[in-house]
Short mmCIF file of C-alpha atoms (C1' of nucleotides) in Angstrom, two decimals:
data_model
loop_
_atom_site.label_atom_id
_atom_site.label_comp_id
_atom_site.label_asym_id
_atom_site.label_seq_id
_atom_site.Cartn_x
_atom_site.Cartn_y
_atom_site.Cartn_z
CA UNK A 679 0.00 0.00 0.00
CA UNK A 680 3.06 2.29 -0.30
CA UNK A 681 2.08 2.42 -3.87
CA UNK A 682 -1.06 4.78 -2.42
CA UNK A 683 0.98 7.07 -0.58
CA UNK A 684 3.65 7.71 -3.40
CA UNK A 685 0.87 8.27 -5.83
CA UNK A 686 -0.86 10.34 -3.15
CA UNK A 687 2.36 12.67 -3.17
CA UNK A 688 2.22 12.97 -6.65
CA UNK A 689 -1.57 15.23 -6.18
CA UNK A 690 -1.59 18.78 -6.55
CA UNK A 691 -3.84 18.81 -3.19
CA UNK A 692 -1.18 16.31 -0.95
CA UNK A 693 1.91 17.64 -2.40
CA UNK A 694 1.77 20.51 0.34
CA UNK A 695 1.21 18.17 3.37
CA UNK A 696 4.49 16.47 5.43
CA UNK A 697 5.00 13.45 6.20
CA UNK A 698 2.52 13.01 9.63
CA UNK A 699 -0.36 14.88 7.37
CA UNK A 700 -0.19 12.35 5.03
CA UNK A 701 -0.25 9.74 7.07
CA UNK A 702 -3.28 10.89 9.09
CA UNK A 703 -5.42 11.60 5.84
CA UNK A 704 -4.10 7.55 5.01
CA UNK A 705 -6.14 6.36 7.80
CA UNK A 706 -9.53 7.74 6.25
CA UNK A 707 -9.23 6.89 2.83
CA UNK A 708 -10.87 4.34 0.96
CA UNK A 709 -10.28 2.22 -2.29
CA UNK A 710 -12.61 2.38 -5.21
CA UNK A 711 -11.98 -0.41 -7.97
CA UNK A 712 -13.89 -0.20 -11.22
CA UNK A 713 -13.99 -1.83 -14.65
CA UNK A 714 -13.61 -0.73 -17.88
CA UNK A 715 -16.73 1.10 -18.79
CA UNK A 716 -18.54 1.42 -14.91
CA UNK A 717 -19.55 4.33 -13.39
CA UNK A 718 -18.60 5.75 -10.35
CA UNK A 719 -20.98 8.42 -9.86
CA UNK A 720 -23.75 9.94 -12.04
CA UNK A 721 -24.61 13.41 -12.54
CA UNK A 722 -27.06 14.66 -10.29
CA UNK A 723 -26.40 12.40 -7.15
CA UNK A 724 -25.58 13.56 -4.17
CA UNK A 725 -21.19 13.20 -2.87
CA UNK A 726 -19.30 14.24 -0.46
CA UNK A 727 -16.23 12.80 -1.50
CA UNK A 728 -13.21 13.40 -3.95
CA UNK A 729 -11.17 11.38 -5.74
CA UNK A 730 -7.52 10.68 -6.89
CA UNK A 731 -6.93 8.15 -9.19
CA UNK A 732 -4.14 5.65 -8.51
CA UNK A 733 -3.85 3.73 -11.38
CA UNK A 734 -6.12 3.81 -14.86
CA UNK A 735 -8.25 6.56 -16.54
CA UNK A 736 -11.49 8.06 -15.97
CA UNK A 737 -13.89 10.54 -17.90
CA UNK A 738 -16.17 13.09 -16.99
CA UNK A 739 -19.08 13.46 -18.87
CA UNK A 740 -22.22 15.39 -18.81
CA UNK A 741 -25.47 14.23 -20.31
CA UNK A 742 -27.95 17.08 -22.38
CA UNK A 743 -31.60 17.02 -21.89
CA UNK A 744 -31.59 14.75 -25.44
CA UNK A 745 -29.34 12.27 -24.28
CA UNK A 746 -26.22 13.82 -26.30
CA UNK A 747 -22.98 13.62 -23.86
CA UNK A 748 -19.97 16.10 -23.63
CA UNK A 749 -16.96 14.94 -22.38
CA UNK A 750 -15.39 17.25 -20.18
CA UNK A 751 -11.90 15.62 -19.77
CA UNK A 752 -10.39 12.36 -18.77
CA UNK A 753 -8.03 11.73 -16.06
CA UNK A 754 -5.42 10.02 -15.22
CA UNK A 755 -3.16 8.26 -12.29
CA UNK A 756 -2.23 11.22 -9.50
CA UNK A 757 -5.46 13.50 -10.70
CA UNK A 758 -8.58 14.29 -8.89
CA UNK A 759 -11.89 15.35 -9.21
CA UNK A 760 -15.14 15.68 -7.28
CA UNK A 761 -13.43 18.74 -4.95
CA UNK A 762 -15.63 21.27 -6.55
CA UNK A 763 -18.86 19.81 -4.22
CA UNK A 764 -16.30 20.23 -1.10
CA UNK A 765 -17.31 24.02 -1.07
CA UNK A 766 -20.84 24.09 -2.04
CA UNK A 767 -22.74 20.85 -1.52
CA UNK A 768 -24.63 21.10 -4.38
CA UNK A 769 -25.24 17.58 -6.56
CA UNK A 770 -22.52 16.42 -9.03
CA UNK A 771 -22.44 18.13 -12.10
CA UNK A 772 -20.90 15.47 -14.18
CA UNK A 773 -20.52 11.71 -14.14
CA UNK A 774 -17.97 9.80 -13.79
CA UNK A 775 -17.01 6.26 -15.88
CA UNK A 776 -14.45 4.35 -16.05
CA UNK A 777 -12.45 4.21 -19.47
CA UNK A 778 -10.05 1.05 -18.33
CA UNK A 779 -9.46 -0.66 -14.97
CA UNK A 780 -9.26 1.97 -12.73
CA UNK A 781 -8.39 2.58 -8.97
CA UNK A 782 -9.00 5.30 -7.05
CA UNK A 783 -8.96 7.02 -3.52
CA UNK A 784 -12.02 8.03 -2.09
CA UNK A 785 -11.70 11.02 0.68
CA UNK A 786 -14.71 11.86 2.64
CA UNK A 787 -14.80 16.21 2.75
CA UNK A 788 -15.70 15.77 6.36
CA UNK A 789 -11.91 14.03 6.73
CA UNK A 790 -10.52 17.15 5.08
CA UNK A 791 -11.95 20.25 5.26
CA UNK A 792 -9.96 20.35 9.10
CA UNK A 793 -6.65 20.63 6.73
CA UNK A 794 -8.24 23.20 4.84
CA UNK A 795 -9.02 25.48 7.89
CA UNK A 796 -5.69 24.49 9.73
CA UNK A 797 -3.40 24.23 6.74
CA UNK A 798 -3.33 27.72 4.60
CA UNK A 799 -0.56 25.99 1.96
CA UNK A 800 -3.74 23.40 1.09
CA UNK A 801 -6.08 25.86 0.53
CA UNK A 802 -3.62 27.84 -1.47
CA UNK A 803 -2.69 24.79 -3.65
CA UNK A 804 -6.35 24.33 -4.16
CA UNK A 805 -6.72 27.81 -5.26
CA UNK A 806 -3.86 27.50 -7.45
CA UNK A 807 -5.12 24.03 -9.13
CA UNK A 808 -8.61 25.32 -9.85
CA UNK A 809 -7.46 28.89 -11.16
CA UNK A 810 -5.48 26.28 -13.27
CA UNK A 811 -8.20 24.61 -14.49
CA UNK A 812 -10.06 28.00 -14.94
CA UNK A 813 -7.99 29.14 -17.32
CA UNK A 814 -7.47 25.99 -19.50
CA UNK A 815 -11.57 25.96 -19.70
CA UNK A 816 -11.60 29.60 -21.61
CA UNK A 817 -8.75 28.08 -23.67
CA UNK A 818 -10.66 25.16 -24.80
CA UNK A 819 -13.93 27.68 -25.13
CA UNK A 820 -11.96 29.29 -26.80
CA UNK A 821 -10.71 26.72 -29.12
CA UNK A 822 -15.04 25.71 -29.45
CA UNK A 823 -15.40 29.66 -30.66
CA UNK A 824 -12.48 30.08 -33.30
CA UNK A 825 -11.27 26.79 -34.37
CA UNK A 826 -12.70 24.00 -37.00
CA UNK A 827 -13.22 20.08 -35.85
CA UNK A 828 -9.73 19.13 -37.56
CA UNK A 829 -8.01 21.53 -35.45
CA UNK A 830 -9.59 20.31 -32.20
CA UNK A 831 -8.92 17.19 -32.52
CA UNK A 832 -5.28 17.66 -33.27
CA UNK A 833 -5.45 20.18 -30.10
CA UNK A 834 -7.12 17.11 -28.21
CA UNK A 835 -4.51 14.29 -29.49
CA UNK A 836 -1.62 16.74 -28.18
CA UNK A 837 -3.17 17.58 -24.87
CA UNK A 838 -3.47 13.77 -24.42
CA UNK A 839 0.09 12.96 -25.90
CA UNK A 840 1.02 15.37 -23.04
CA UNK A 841 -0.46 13.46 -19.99
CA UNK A 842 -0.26 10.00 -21.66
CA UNK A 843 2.07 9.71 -23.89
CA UNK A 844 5.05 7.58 -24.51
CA UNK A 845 8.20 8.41 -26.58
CA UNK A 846 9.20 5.21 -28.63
CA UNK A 847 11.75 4.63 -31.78
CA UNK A 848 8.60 4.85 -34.38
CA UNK A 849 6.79 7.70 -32.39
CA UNK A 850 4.71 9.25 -29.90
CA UNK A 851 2.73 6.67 -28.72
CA UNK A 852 -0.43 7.95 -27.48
CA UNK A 853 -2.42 5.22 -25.88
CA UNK A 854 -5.57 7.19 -24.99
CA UNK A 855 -7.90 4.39 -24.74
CA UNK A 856 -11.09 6.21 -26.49
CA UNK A 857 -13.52 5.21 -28.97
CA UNK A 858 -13.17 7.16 -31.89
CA UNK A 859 -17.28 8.43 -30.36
CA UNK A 860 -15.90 9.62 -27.07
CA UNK A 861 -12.96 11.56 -28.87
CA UNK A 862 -15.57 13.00 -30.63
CA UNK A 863 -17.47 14.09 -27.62
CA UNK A 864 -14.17 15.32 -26.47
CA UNK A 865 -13.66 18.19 -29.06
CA UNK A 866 -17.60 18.53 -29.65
CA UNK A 867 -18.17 17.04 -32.76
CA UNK A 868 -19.82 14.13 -34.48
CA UNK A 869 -18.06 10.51 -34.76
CA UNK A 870 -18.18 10.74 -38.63
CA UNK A 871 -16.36 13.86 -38.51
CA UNK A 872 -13.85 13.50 -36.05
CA UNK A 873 -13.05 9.71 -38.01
CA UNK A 874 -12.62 12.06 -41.15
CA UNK A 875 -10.04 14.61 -39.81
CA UNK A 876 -7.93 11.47 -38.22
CA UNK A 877 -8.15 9.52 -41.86
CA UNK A 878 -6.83 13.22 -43.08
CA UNK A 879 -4.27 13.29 -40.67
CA UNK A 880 -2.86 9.71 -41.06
CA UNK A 881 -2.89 10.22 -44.97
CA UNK A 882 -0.43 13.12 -45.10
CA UNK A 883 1.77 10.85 -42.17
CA UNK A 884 1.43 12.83 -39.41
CA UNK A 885 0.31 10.24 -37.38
CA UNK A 886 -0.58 6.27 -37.32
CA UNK A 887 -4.15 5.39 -36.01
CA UNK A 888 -4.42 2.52 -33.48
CA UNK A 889 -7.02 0.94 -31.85
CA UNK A 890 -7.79 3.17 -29.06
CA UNK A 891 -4.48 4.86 -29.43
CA UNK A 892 -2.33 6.94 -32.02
CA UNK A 893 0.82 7.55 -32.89
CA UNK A 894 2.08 11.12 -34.01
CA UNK A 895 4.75 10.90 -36.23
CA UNK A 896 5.38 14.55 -37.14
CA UNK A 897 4.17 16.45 -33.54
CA UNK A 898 5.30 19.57 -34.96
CA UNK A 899 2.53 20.03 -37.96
CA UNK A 900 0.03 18.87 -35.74
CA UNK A 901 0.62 21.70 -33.61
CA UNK A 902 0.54 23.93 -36.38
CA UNK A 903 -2.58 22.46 -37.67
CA UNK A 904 -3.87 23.13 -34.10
CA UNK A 905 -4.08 26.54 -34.37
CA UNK B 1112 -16.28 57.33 0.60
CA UNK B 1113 -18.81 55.03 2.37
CA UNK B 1114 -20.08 54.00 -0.80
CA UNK B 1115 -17.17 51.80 -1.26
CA UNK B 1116 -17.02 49.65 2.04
CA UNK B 1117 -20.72 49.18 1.13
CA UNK B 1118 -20.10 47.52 -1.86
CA UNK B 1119 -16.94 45.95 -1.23
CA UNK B 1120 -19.04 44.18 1.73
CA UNK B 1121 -21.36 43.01 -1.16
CA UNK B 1122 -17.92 40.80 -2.70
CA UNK B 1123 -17.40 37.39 -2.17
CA UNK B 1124 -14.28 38.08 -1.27
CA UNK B 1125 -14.68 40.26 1.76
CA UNK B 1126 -18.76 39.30 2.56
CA UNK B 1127 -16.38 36.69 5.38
CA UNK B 1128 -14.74 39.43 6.61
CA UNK B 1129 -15.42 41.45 10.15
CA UNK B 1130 -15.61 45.05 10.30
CA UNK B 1131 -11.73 45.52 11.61
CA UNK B 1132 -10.64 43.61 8.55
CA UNK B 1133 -12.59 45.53 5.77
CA UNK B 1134 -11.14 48.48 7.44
CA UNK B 1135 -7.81 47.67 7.45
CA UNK B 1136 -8.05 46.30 3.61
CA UNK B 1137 -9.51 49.59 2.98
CA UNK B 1138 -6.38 51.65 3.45
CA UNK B 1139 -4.62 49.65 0.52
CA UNK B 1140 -7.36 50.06 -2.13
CA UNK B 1141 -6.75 52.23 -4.50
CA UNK B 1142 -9.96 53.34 -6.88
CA UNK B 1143 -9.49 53.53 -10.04
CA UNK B 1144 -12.25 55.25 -12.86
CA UNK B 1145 -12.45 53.80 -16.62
CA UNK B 1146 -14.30 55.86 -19.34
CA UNK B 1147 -16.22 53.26 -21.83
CA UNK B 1148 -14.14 51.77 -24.02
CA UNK B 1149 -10.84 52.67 -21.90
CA UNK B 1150 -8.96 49.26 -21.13
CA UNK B 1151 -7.72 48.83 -17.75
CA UNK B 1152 -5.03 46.13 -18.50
CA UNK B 1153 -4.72 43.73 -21.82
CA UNK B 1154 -4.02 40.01 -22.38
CA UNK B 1155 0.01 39.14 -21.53
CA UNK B 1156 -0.21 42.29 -19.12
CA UNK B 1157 1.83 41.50 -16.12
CA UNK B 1158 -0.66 42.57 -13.13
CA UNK B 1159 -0.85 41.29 -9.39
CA UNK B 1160 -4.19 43.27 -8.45
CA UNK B 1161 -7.01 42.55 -7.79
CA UNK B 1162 -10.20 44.35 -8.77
CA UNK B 1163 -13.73 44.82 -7.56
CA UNK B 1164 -16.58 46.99 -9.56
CA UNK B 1165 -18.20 49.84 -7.62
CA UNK B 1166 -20.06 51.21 -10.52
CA UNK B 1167 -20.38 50.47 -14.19
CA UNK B 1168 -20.00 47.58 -15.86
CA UNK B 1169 -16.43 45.90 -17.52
CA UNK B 1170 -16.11 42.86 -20.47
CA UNK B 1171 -12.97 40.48 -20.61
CA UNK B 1172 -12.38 39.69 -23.49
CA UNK B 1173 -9.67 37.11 -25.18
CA UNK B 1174 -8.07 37.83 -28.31
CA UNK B 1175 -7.28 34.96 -31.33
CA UNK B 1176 -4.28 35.41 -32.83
CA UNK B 1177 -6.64 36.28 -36.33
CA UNK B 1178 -7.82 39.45 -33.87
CA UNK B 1179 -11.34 37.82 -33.64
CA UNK B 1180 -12.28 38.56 -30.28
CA UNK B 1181 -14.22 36.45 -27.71
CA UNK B 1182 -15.98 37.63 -24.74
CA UNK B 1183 -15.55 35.85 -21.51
CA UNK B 1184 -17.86 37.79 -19.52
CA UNK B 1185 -19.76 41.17 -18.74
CA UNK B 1186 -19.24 42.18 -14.60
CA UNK B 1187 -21.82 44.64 -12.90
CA UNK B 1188 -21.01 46.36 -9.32
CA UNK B 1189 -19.79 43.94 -6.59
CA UNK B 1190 -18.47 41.98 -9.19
CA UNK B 1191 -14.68 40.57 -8.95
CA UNK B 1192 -12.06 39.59 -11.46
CA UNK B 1193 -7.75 39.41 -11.50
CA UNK B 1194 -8.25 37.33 -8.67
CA UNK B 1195 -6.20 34.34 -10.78
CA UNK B 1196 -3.14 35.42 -10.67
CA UNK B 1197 -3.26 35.67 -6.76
CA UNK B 1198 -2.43 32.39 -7.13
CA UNK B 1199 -0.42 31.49 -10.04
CA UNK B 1200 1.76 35.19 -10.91
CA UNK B 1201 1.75 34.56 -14.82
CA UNK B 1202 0.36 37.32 -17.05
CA UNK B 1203 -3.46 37.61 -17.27
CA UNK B 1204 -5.18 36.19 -19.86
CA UNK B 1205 -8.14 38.17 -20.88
CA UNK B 1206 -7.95 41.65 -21.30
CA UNK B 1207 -10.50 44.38 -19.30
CA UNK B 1208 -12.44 46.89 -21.09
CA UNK B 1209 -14.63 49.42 -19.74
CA UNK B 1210 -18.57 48.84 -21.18
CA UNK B 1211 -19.99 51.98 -19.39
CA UNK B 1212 -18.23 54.65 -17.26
CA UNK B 1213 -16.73 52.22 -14.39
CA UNK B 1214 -15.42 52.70 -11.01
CA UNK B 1215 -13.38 50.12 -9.83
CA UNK B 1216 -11.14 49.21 -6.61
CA UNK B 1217 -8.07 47.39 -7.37
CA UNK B 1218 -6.42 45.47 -4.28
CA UNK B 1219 -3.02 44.70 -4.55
CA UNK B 1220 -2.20 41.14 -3.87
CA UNK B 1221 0.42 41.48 -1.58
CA UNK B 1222 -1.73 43.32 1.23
CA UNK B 1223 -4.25 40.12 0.24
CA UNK B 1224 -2.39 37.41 0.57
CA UNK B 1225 -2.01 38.02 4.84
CA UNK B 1226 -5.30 37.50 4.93
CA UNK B 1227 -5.35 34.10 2.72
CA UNK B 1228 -3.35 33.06 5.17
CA UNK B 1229 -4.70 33.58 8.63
CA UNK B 1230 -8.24 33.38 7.93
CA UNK B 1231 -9.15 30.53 6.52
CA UNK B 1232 -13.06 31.92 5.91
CA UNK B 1233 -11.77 33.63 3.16
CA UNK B 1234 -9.31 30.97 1.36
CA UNK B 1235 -12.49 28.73 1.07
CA UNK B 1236 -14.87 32.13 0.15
CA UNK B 1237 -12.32 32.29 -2.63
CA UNK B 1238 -12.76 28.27 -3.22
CA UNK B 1239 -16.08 28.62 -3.67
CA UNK B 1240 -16.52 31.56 -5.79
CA UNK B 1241 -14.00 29.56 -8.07
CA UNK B 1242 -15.67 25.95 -7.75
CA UNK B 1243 -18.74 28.42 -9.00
CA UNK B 1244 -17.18 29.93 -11.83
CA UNK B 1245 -15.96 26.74 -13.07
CA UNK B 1246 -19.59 25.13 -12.67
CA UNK B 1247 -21.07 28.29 -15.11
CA UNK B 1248 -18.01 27.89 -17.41
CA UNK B 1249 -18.76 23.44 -18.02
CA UNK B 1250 -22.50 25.02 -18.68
CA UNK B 1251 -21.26 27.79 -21.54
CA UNK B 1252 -19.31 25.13 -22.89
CA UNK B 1253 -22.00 22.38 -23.05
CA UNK B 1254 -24.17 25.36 -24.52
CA UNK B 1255 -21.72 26.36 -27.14
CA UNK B 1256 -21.50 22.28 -28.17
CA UNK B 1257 -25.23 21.60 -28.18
CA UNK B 1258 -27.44 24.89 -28.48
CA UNK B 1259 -27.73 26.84 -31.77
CA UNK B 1260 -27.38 30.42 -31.89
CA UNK B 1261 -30.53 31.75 -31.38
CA UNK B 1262 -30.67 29.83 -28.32
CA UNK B 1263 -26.97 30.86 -27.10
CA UNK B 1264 -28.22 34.25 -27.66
CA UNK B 1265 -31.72 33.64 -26.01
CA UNK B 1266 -29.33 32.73 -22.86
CA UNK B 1267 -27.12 35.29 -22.81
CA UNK B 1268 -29.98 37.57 -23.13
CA UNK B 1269 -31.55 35.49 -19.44
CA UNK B 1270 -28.07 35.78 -18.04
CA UNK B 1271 -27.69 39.59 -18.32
CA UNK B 1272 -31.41 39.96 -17.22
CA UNK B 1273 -30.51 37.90 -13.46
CA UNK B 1274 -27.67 40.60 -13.65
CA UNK B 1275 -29.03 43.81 -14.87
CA UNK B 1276 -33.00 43.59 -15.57
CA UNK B 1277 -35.09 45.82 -13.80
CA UNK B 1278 -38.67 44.66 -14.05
CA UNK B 1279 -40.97 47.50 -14.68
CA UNK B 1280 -44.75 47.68 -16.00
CA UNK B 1281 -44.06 47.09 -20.16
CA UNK B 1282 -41.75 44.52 -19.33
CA UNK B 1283 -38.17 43.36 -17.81
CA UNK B 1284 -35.79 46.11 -19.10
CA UNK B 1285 -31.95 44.79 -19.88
CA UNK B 1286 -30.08 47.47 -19.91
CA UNK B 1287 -26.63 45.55 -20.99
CA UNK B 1288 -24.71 48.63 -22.88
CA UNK B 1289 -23.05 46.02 -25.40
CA UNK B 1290 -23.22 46.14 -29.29
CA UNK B 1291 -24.86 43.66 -31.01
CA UNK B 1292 -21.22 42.90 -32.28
CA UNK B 1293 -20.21 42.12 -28.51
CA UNK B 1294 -23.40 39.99 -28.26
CA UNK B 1295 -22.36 38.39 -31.05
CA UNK B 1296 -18.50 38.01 -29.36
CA UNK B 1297 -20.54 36.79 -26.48
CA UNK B 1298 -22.02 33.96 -27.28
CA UNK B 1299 -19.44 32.86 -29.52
CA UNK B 1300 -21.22 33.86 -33.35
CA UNK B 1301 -21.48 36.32 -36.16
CA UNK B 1302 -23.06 39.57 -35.85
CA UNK B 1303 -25.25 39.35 -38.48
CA UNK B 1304 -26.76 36.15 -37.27
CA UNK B 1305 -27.14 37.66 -33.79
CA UNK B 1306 -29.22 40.37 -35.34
CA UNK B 1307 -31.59 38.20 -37.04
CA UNK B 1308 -32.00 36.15 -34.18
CA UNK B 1309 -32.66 39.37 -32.18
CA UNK B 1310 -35.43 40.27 -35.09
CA UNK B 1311 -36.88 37.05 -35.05
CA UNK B 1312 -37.93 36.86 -31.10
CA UNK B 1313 -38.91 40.64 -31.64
CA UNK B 1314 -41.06 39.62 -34.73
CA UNK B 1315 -42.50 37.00 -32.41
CA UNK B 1316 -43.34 39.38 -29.55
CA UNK B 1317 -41.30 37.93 -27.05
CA UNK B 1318 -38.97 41.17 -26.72
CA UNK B 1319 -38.69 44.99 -27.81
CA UNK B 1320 -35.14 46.07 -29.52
CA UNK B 1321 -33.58 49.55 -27.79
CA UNK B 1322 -30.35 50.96 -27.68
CA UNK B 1323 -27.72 48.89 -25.97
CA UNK B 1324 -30.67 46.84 -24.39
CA UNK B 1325 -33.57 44.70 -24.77
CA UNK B 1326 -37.21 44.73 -23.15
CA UNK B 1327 -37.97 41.03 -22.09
CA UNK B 1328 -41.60 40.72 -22.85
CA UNK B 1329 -42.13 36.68 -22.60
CA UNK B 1330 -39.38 35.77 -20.55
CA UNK B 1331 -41.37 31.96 -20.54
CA UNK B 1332 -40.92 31.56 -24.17
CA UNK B 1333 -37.17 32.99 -24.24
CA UNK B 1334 -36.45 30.15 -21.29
CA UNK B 1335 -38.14 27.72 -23.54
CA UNK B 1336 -35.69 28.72 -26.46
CA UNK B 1337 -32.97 28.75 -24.65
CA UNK B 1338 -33.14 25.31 -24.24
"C1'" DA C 614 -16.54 -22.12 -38.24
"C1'" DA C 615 -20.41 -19.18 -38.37
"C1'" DC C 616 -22.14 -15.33 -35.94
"C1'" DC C 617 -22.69 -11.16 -33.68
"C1'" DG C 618 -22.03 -6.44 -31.83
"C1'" DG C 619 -19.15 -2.66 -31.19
"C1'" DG C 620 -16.16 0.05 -33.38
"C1'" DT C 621 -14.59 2.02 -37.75
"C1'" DG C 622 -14.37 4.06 -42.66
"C1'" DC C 623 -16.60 6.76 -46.01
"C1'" DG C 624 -19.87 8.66 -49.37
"C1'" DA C 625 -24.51 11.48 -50.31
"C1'" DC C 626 -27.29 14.96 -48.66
"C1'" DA C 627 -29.24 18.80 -45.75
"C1'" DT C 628 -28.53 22.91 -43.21
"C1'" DA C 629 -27.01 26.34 -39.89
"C1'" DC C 630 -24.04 29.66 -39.95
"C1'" DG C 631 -20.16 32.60 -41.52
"C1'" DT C 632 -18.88 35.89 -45.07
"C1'" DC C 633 -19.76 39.54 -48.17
"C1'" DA C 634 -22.31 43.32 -49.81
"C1'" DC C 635 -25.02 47.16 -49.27
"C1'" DA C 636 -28.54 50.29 -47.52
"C1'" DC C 637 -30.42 52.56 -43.53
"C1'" DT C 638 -30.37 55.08 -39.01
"C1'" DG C 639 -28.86 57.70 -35.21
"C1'" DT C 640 -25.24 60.23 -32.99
"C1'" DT C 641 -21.20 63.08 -32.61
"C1'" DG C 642 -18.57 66.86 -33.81
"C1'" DG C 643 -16.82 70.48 -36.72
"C1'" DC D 446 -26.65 71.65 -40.42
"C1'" DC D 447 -24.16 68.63 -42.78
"C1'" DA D 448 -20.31 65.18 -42.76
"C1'" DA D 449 -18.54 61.23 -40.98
"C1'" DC D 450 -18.93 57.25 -38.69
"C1'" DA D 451 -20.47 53.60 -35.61
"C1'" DG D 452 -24.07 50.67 -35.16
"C1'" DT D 453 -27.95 48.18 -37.18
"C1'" DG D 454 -31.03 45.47 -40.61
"C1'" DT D 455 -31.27 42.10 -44.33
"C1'" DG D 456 -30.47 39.50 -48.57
"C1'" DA D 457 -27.30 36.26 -51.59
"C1'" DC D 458 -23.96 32.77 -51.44
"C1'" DG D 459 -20.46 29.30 -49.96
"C1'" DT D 460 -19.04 25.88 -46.84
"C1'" DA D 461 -18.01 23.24 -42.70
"C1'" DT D 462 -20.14 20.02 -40.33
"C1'" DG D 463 -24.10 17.30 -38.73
"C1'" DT D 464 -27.16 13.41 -40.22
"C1'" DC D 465 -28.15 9.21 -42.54
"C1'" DG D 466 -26.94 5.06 -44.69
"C1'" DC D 467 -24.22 1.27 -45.43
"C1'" DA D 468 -20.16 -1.68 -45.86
"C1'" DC D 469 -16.29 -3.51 -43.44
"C1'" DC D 470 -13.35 -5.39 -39.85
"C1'" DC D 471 -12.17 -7.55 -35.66
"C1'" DG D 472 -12.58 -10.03 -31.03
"C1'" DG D 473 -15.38 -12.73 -28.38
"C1'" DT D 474 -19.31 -16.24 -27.94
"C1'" DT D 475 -21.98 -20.01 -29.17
#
DNA sequence: AACCGGGTGCGACATACGTCACACTGTTGG
DNA sequence: CCAACAGTGTGACGTATGTCGCACCCGGTT
């Protein structure tokens, strides 16, 4: 279980806690295993608790009125969600699946919120990690606004080369475990379209498509062809 | 000069705060008075202030590199913003134009950041006013994936209405002071096709065109559109 | 092996919306 | 009081992208 604590470390929120801290939060976590495809929580339910996720990916998605999703982002090993219901206990505005084998740490905000009142560094890191995410939001508004579908998705496929992927001899290997659908929902666009600007992509060898994975081959005009 | 511990009491920010505190803050505000159009500070500024809105009302906007412009938001009095970069110290990343004649108070982070520190009422104020924020921006983007533009604009139109209606007897008058080009930047769309939308919900009765504002007339149907 | 379902590839068609063009109106300032 | 200009109203046209339809491929199940 030393795995939990190093991965623990790793969090934006933890990082600021010593050793004894640490240790004490330890005592009143617990350990969430789900499969491929399960959902944690759905939008709308009631939680009190956040997340980190130890090993695997998750995504957060939120359903419209017609039954069209949106993914919001997915998330891997040392990132966390559900904090935002730790300051206003309002239900859960997204849900939360499973995209492989995942585990996860589940805190209770009754466990924590004594750090946030007694340790000022935690509260500051949390400031600082949702300002973060703040400002990435208006980018990728942004990006909805000004840029076309073939440009997102390049934009997507680099911001998920960044968290996920692995340098190899014949590329970037981006193993981001999504159906070609939810990459779609991703960048907000249909399936049909999103399969087009990949085909596009892989014809002028930029990158290889994989099964639930790509590989970029030439990083540098996909950036370009992000923006 | 009581006007401004009034509505600085109204802030998020400061709402926590006793009477001793708000005074002492009060000695390091400086005011500072925008004529429309003026800009107070531009994207890739370097700025470690803080402001709150007396009077008037501000947009922040975000520039593409094509010069297209997107607007984030519109604030009214009370209202906060440059609170990010208490946080983080990079440059800010919307710029801050004056809609109206504004009055503002800028804070400078420095004589903040004490207070971040020993109370923690205000860190998680702060927290929550973000966790907000972040709540509203998922919801824009959701909007700008799913709803047309008629619809964006039929939101936008409800938004600035909770902020700035006043309900009288001919109807719920939204005085917003923005172009129809700023509409347009607003909800992420053309002019032109903000206009006709505007002509069609005036052709159907449920609002009256005026300068710089609309009368809501059927604010039932506009919900209903919006969605 | 045959089958099946989920995921993928791709063409035909419809359409919402951006772009362009121009005319009109109201406001500001010389 | 007229010029100049910012803001508004509206049509014609092109196009990116959604929708529909269908064929294919692959991994697991019977």
């Amino acid at each position: 279980m030393d795995e939990i604590n190093e991965v623990l470390r790793k969090a934006p929120l933890f990082e600021a806690l010593g050793e004894e801290d640490t240790a004490a939060l330890r005592s009143s976590v617990n350990e969430v295993r789900l499969g491929r495809g399960q959902t944690l929580f759905g939008e709308g339910d009631e939680g009190d608790r956040l997340y980190v996720i130890l090993s695997g990916k998750v995504k957060l998605t939120r359903t419209a009125v017609d039954g069209r999703e949106n993914l919001l982002s997915v998330l891997g090993p040392s990132e966390m969600f559900g904090e935002l219901s730790l300051f206003d206990p309002r239900p859960r505005t997204a849900s939360v699946v499973a995209v492989t084998d995942s585990v996860l740490a589940g805190l209770g905000h009754d466990d924590l919120r004594p750090f946030l009142s007694s340790r000022p560094h935690v509260s500051l890191q949390l400031l600082k990690a949702l300002a973060e995410r703040l400002r990435r939001t208006n980018d990728v508004m942004a990006d909805l606004v000004f840029t076309d579908v073939p440009g997102r998705v390049a934009k997507a496929l680099l911001e998920l080369a960044d968290k996920f992927g692995k340098e190899s001899d014949d590329g970037l290997h981006v193993h981001h475990d999504l159906t070609q659908e939810e990459l779609a929902q991703l960048v907000g666009a249909s399936r049909e379209t999103v399969n087009k600007a990949l085909a596009e992509f892989a014809l002028r060898g930029w990158l290889r498509i994989e099964a639930k994975a790509v590989v970029l081959l030439d990083v540098e005009r996909m950036r370009r062809r992000a923006r």
